[in-house]
Coordinates of C-alpha atoms and ligand atoms in Angstrom, one line a residue:
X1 CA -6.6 -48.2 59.2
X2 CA -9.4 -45.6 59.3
X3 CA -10.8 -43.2 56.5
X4 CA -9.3 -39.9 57.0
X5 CA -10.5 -37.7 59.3
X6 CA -13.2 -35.3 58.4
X7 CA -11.6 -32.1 59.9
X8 CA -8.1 -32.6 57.9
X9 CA -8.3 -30.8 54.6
X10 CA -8.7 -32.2 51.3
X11 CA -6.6 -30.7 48.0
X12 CA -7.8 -31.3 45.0
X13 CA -4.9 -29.9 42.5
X14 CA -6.0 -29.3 38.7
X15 CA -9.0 -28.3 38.7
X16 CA -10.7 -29.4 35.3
X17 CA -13.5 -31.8 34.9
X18 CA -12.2 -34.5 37.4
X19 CA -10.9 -32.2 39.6
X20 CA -14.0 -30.1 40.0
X21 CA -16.0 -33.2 40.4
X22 CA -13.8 -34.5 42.9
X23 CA -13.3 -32.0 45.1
X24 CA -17.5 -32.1 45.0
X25 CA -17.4 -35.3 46.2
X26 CA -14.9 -34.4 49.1
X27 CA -16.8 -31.1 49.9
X28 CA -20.3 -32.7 50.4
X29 CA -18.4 -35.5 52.6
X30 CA -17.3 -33.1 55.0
X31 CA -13.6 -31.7 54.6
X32 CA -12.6 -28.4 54.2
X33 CA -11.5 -28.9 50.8
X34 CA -8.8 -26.5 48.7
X35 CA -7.8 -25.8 45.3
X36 CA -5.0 -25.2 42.9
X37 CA -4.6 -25.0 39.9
X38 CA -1.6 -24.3 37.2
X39 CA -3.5 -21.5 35.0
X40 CA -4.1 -18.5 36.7
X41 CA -7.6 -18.0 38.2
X42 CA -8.7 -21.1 37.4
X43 CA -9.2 -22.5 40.6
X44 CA -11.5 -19.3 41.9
X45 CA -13.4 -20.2 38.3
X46 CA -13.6 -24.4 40.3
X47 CA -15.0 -22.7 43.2
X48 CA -17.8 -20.5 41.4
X49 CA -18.7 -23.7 39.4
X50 CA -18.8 -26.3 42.7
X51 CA -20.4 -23.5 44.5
X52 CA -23.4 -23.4 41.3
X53 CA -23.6 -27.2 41.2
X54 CA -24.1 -27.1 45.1
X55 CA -26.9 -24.5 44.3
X56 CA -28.7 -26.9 41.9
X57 CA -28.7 -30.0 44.5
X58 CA -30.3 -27.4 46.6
X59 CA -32.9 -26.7 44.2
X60 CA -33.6 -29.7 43.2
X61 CA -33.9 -30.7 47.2
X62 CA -31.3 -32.8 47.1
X63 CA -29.1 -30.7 49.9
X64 CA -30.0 -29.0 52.6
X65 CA -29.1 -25.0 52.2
X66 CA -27.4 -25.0 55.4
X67 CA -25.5 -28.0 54.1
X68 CA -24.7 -26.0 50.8
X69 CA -23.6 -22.8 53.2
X70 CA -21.3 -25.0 55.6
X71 CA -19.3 -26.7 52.0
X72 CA -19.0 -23.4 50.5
X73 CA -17.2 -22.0 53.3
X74 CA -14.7 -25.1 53.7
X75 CA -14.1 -24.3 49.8
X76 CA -10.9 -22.5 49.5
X77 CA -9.0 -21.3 46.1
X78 CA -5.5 -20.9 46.7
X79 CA -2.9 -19.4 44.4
X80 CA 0.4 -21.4 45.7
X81 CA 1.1 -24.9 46.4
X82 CA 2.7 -24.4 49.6
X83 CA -0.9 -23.7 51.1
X84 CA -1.6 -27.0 50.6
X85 CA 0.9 -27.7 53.5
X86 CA -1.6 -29.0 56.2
X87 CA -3.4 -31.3 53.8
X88 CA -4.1 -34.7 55.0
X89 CA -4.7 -36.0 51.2
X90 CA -3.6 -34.0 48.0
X91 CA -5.7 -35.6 44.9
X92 CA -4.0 -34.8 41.8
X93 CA -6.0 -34.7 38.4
X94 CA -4.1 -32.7 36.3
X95 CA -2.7 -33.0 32.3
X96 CA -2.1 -36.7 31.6
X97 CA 1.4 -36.4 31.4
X98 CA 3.8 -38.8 33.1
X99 CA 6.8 -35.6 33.4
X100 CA 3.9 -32.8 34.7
X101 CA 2.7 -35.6 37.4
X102 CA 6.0 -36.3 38.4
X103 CA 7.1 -32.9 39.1
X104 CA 4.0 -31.7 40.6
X105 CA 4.4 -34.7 43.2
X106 CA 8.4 -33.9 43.7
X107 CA 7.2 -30.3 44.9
X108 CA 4.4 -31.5 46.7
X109 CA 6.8 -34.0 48.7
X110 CA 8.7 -30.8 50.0
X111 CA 5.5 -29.2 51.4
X112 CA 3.0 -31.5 52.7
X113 CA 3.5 -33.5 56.2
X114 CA 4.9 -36.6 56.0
X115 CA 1.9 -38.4 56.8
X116 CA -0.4 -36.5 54.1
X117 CA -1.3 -39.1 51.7
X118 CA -0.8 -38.5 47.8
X119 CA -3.2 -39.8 45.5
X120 CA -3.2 -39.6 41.5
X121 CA -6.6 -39.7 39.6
X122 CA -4.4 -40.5 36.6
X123 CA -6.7 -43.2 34.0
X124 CA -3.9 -44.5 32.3
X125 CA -0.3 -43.8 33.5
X126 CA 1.5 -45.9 35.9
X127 CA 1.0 -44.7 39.3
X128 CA 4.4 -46.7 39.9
X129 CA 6.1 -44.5 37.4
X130 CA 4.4 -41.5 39.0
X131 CA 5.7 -42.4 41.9
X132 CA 9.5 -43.8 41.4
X133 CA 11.0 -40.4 42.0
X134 CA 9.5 -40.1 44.8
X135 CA 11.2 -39.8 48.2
X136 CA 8.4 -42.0 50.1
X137 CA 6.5 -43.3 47.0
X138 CA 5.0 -45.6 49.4
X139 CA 2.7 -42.8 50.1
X140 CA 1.5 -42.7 46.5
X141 CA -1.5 -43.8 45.1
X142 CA -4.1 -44.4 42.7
X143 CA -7.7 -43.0 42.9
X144 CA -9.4 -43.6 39.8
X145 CA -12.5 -41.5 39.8
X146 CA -14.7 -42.3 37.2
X147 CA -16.5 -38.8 35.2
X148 CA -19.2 -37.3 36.4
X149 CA -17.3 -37.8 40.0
X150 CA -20.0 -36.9 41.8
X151 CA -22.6 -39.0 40.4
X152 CA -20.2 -42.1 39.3
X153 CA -19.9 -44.3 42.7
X154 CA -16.8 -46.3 41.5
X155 CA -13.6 -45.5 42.6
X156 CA -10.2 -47.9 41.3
X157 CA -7.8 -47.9 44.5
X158 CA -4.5 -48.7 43.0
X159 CA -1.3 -49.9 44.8
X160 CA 1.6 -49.0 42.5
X161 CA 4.8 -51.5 43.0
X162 CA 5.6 -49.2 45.7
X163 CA 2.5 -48.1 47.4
X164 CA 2.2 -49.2 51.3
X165 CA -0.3 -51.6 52.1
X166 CA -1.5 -48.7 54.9
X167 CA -1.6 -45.7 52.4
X168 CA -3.8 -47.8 49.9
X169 CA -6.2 -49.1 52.9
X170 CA -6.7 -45.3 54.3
X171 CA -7.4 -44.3 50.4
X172 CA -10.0 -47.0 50.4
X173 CA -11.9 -46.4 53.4
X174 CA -11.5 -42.8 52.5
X175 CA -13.5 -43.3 49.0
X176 CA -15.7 -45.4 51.0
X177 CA -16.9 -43.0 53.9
X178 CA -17.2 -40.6 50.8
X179 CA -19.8 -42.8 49.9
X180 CA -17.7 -43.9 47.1
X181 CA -17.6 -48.0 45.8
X182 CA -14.2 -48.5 45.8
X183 CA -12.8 -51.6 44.1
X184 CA -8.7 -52.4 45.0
X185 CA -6.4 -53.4 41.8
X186 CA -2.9 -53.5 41.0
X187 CA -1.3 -51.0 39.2
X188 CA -2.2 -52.4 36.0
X189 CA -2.6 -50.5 32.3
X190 CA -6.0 -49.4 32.3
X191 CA -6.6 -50.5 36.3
X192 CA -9.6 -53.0 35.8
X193 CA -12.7 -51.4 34.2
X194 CA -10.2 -49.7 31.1
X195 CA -8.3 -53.4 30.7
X196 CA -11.2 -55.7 30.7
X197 CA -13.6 -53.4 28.5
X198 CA -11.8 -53.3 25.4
X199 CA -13.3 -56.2 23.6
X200 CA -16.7 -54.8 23.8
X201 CA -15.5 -52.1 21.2
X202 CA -13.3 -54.0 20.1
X203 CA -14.9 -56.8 19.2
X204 CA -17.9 -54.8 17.7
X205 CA -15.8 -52.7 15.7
X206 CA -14.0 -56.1 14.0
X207 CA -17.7 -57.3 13.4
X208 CA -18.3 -53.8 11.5
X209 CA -15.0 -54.4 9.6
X210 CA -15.9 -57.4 8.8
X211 CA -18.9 -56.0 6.8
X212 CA -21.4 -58.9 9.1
X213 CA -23.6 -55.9 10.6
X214 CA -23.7 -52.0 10.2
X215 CA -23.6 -49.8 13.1
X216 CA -27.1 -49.9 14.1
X217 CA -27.5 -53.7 14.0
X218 CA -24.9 -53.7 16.4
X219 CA -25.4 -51.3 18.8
X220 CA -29.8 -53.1 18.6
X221 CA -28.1 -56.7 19.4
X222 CA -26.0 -55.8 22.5
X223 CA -28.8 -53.4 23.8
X224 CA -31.3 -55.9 23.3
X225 CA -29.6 -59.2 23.4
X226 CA -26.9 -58.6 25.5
X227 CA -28.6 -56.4 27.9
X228 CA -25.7 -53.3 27.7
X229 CA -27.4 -50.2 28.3
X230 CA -25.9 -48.9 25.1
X231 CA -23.9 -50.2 22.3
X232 CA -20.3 -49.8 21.6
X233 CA -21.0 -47.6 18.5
X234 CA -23.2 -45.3 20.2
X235 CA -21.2 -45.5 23.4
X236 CA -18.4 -44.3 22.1
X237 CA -19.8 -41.4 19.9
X238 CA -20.8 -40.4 23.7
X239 CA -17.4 -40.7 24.9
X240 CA -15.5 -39.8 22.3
X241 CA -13.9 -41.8 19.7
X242 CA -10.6 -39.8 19.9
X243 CA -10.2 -40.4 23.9
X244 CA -12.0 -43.8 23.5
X245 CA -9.5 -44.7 21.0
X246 CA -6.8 -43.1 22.8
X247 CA -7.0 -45.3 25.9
X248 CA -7.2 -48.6 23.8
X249 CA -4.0 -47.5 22.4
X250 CA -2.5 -46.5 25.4
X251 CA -3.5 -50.3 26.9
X252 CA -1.9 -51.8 23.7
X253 CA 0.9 -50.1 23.9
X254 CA 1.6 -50.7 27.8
X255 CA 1.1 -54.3 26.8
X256 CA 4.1 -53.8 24.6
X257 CA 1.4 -54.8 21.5
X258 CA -0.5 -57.3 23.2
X259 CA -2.7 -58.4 20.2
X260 CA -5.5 -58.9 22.4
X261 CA -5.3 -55.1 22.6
X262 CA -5.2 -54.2 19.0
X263 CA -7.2 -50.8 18.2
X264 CA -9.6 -50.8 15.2
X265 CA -8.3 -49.3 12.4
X266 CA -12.0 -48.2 11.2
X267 CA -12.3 -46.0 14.3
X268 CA -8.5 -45.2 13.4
X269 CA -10.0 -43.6 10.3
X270 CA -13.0 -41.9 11.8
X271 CA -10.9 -40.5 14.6
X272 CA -8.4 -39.0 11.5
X273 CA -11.7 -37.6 9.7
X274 CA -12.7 -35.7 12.8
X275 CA -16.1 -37.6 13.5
X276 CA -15.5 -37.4 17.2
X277 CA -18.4 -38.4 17.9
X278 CA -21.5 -36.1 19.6
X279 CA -19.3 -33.6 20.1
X280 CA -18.5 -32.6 16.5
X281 CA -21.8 -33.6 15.8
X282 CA -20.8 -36.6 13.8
X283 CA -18.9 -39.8 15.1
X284 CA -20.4 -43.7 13.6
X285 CA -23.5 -41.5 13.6
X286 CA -24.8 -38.3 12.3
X287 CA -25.5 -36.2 15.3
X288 CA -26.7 -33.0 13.4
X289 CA -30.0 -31.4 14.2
X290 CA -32.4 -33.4 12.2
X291 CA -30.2 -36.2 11.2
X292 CA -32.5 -39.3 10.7
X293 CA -31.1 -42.5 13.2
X294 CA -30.5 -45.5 11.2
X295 CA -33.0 -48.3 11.6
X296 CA -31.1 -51.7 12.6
X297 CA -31.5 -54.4 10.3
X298 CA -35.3 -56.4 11.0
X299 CA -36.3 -59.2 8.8
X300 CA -39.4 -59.2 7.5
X301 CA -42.4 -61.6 9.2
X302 CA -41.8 -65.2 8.1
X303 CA -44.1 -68.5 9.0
X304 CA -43.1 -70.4 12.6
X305 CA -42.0 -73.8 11.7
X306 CA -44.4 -76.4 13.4
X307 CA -41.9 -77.7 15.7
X308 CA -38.1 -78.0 16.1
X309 CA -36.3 -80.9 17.1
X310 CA -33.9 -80.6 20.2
X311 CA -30.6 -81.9 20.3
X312 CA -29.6 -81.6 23.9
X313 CA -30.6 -79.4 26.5
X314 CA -29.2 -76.3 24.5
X315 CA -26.6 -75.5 26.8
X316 CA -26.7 -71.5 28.0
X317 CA -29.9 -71.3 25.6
X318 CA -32.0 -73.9 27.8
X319 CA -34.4 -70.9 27.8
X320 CA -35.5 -71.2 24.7
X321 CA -36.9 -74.5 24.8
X322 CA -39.3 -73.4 27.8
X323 CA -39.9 -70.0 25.1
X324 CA -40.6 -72.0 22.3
X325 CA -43.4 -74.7 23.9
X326 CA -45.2 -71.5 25.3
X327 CA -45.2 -69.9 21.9
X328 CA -47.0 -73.4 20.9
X329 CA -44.4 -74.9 18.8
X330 CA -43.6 -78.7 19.5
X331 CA -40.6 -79.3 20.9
X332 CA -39.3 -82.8 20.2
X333 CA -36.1 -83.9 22.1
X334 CA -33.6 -86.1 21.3
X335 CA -31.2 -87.2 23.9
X336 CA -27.9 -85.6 22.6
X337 CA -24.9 -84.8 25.4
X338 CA -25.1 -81.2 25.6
X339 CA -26.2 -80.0 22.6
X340 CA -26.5 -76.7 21.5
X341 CA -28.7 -77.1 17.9
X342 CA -32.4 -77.0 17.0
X343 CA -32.8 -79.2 13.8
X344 CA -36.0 -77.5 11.4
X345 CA -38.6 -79.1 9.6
X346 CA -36.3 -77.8 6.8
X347 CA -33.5 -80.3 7.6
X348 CA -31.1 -77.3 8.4
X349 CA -30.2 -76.6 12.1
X350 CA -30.5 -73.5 14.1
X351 CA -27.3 -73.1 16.3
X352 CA -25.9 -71.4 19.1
X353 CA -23.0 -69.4 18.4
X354 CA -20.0 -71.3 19.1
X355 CA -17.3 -69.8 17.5
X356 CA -17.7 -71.6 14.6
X357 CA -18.5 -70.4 11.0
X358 CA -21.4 -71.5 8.6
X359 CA -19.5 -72.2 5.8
X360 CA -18.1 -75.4 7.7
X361 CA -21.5 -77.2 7.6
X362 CA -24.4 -77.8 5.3
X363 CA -27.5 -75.2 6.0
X364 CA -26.6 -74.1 9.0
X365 CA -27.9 -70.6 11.0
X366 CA -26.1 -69.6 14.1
X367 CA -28.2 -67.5 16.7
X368 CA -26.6 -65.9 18.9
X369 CA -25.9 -65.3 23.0
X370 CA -28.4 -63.1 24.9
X371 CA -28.4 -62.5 28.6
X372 CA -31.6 -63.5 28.8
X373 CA -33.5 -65.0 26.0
X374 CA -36.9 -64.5 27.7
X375 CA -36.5 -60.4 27.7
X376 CA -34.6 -60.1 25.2
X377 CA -36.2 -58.1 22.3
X378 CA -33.9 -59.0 19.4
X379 CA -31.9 -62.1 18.4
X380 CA -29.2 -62.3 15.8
X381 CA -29.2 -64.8 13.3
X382 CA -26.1 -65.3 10.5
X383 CA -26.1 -67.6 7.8
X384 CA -23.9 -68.6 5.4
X385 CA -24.0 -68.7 1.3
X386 CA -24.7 -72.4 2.2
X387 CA -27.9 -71.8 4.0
X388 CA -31.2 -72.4 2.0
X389 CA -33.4 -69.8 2.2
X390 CA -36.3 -72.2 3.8
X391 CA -33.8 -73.0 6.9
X392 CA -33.5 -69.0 7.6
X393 CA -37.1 -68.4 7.1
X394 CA -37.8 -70.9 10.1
X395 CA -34.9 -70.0 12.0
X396 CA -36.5 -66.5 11.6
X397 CA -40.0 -67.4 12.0
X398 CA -39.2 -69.1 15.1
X399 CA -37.7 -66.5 16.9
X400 CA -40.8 -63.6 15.8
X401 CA -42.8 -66.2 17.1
X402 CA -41.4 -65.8 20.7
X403 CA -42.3 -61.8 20.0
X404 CA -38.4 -61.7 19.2
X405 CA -37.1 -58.6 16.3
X406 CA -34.8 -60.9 14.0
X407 CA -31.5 -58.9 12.8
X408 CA -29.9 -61.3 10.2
X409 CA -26.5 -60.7 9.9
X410 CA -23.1 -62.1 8.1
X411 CA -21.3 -65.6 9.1
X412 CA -18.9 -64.4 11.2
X413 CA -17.4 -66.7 13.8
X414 CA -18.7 -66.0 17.9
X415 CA -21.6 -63.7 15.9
X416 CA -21.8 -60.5 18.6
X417 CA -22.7 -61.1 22.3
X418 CA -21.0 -64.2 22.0
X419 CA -17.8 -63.3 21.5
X420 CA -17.9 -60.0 23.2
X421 CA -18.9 -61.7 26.4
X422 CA -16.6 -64.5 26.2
X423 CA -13.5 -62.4 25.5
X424 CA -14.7 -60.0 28.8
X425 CA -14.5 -63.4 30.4
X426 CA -11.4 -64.1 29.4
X427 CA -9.5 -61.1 30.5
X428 CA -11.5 -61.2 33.5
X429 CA -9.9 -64.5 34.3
X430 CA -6.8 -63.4 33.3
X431 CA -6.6 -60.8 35.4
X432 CA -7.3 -62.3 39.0
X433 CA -4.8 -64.7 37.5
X434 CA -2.2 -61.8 37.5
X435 CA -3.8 -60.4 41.0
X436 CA -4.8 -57.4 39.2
X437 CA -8.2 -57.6 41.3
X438 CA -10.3 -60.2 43.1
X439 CA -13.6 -61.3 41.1
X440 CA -15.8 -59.7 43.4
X441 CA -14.2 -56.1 42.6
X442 CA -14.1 -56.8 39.2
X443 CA -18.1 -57.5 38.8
X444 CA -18.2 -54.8 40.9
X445 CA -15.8 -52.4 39.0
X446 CA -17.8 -53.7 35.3
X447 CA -21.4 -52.6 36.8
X448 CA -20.4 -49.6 38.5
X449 CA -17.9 -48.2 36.0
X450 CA -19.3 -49.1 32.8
X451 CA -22.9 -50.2 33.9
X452 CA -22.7 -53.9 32.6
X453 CA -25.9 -55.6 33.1
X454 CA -23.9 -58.2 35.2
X455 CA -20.0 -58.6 35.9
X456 CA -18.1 -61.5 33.8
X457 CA -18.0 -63.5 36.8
X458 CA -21.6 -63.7 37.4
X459 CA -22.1 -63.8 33.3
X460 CA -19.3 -67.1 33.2
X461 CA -21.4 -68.6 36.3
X462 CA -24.6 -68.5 34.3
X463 CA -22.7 -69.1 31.2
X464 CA -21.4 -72.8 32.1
X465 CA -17.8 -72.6 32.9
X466 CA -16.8 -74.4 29.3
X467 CA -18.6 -71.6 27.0
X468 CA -16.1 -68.7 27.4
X469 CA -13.5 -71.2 26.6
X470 CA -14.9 -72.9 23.7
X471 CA -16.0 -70.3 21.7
X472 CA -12.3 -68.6 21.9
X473 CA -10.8 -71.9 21.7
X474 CA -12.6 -72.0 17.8
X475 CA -12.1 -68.7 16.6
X476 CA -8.7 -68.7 17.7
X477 CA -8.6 -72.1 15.3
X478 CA -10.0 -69.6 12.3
X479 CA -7.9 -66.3 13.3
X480 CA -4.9 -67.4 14.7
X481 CA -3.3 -64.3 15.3
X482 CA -3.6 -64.7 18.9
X483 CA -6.3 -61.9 19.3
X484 CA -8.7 -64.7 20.7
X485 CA -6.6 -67.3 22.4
X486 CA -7.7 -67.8 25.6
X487 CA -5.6 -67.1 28.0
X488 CA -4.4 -70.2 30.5
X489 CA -6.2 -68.5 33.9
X490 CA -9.8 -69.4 31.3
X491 CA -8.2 -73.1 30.2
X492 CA -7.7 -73.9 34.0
X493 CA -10.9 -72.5 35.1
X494 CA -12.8 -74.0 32.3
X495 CA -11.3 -77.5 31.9
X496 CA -8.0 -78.4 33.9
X497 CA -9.7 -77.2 37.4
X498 CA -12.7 -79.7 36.6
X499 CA -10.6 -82.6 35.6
X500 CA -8.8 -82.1 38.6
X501 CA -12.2 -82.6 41.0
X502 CA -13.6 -84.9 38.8
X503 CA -10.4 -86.9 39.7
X504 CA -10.7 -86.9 43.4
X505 CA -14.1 -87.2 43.4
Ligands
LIG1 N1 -12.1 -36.7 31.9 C1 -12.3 -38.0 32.3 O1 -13.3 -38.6 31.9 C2 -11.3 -38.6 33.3 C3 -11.7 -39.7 34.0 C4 -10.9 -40.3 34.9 C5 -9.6 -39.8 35.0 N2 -9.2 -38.7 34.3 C6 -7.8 -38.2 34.5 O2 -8.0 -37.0 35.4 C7 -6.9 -36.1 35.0 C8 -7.5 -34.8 34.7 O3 -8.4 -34.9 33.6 P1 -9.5 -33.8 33.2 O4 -10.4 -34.4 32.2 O5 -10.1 -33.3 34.5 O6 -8.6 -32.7 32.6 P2 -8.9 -31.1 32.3 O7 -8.1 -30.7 31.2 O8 -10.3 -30.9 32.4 O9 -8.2 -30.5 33.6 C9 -6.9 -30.5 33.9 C10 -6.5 -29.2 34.7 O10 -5.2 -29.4 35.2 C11 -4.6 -28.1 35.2 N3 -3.2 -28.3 35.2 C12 -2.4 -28.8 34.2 N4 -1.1 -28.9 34.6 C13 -1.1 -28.6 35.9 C14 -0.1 -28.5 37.0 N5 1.2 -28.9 36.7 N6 -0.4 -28.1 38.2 C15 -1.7 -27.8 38.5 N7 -2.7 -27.8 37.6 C16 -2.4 -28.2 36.3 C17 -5.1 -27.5 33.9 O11 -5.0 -26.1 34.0 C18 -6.6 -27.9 34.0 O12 -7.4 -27.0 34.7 C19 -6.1 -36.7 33.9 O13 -5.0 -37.4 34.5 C20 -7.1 -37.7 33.3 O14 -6.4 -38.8 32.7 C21 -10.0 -38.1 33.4

């Protein structure tokens, strides 16, 4: 099955953000491309605002004019539906409405050719739902642009229960030859970069609720620990806290309550204040003209200890070890089976976040999980009202030693990365359990569509296949409401998969 042909005509119908970006993307491919839209003019409006982006690629020498001249005259604003009627593909990315898809599809059926394919940019509806009336729904499905279209290269091709195996290959090598990434997932709430990203707000949000960090500590940690380009506060004052929060609902609530999906009730009560975020000028953060960024926490300078004592290899942290001898700080190893603690001169032991808390043991600080310990700029440290202050001045001295920022934070189980990562794991796991996506489209879809430093496949790999596990396995022991159980797809991959070689080896 081939990409459509470039000579068949495009329609992009609702022509708002996605649809304007879309239609872009189908332009500059190649295909005469039309418009429609519901509201009167507004398509002719699509085609002045395409035709002015086209002009600033041009400018900025990134199209050829006669390029530019040639799309504009395959862009056509039409006023009725039924001039969509020799379409080869009809994209639809209008209201997100289940009844206004539906209907708009039902008319469509009675105009286009029976072999146009129909394709919904819907982010959070069932493209089976849109579909059931349908008299071929098999024609139906999803293409899940992500916004800018033009600039985003991730496309979500999803099958709906319904959707032929040919329609959703053509759609695929369609996006493709648009020069699109497309990634193939079942039809799914929230497709796979909307279902497997929750717990990165999530999970920063709890951490805020839990009064362990503000804000800015946060969003520092999984910048500079975790490698994300931004954090989840900051990310979503971009987005939008009311449609950010609005598609974790919508996942929850197509889970029927899943309490992995839970929403945050602190960005409940920012979303009911009206801090939307940059676009009201106020969201976690003060956007206003002036408005002073807060500082995350940094401990002040503190004395390296002399050396640390190694128990074990460190586990994902092995890093450190290497870190710490080039710093000049003895390293003295004791043969432990994979151990993850640094005992101090203090007595007290520095320990990788495990899902643990530091009220269960005597002077204890946990650090936490950072993609890469060697370029990360800031670690986070937590201790607990049972820490002496000499075991977190070493911890912290330690750490500022190997030109590290030190954010000290409250005992709160799986600290930050930690937690985040292993619960993006998790669902990861989960979901190429439930053939929601294969793992390669799923790192794939996590880079592309959300610009994770690396996909939770390729994170678990370097991980250790037991981490993601372990660290759910214990704060599910503390909180066990079921928000961090892992799921079985992560207990076979992590432990009943390995016994299982081990046993025929
Ligand atoms: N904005 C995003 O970041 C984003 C990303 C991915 C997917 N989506 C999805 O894309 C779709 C469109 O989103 P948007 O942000 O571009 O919305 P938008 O509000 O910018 O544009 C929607 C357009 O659809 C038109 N419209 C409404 N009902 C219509 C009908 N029955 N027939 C024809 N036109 C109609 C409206 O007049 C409007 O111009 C939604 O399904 C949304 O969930 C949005």
């Amino acid at each position: 099955m081939t990409a459509l042909d470039l000579s068949s005509p495009v329609a992009v119908v609702g022509t708002g953000t996605m649809g304007q970006g879309i239609a872009q993307v189908a332009l500059v491919a190649g295909h005469p491309v039309r418009l429609y839209d519901a509201a009167a003019g507004r398509a002719r409006d699509a085609a002045a605002a395409i035709g002015a982006r086209l002009d600033r690629l041009v400018e900025k020498g990134k199209l050829p004019g006669a390029d530019r001249d040639a799309a504009r005259a395959r862009l056509q604003p039409v006023e009725r539906l039924t001039e969509l009627a020799d379409c080869g593909l009809v994209v639809e990315a209008v209201l997100e409405r289940l009844d206004v898809k539906q209907e708009l599809f039902g008319a469509l059926e009675d105009i286009v050719a029976d072999d146009c394919l129909l394709a919904t940019n819907t982010s959070s509806l069932s493209v089976t739902a849109i579909g059931g009336p349908l008299r071929h729904p098999g024609r139906l499905v999803g293409l899940h642009f992500f916004n800018p279209a033009p600039l985003m290269p991730l496309v979500e091709v999803v099958s709906g229960f319904a959707t032929d195996v040919t329609s959703a290959t053509r759609a695929y090598e369609t996006a493709r030859s648009w020069g699109k990434t497309p990634v193939a997932c079942a039809d799914t709430p929230g497709f796979i970069v909307n279902r497997i990203a929750r717990p990165f707000y999530a999970e920063a949000f709890a951490v805020h609720e839990a009064q362990a960090a503000d804000p800015a500590t946060i969003d520092a940690i999984l910048r500079e620990s975790g490698g994300f380009r931004m954090g989840a506060f900051e990310l979503t004052d971009l987005i939008g806290q009311d449609v950010n929060e609005s598609v974790t609902h919508s996942v929850w609530q197509s889970f029927f309550q899943d309490v992995r999906f839970t929403p945050s009730l602190a960005q409940r009560r920012l979303v009911e204040s009206g801090r939307l975020g940059r676009k009201t000028g106020h969201g976690w953060y003060d956007h206003a003209e002036g408005a002073e960024r807060p500082e995350p926490h940094t401990a002040d300078k503190e004395q390296p200890p002399a050396y640390v004592v190694a128990e074990g290899g460190l586990g994902p942290a092995a890093e450190l070890l290497t870190l710490i001898r080039e710093a000049g700080i003895q390293v003295r190893e004791e043969d432990e089976d994979n151990g993850t603690r640094l005992v101090l001169p203090s007595g007290g032991q520095l320990v990788l976040a495990d899902g643990q808390t530091g009220v269960e043991f005597r002077d204890v600080v946990y650090f936490d999980l950072a993609l890469d310990y060697r370029t990360a700029t800031r670690v986070a440290l937590s201790a607990s009202p049972d820490t002496s202050p000499r075991t977190l001045a070493e911890a912290t001295g330690l750490f500022q030693a190997l030109g590290k920022d030190v954010s000290v934070i409250g005992d709160v189980p799986g600290m930050i990365v930690a937690r985040t990562v292993a619960r993006l794991i998790d669902l990861a796991h989960d979901a190429v359990a439930k053939g929601v996506a294969t793992e390669e489209d799923i790192d794939t879809a996590m880079r592309l569509g959300v610009n994770y430093p690396v996909g939770p496949f390729e994170w678990d790999r370097r991980l250790g296949r037991e981490f993601a596990f372990d660290v759910l396995d214990e704060m599910h022991e503390r909180d066990p409401s079921g928000r961090y159980a892992p799921s079985l797809a992560l207990y076979r991959h992590a432990y009943a998969v390995e016994d299982r070689r081990e046993g025929t080896s």
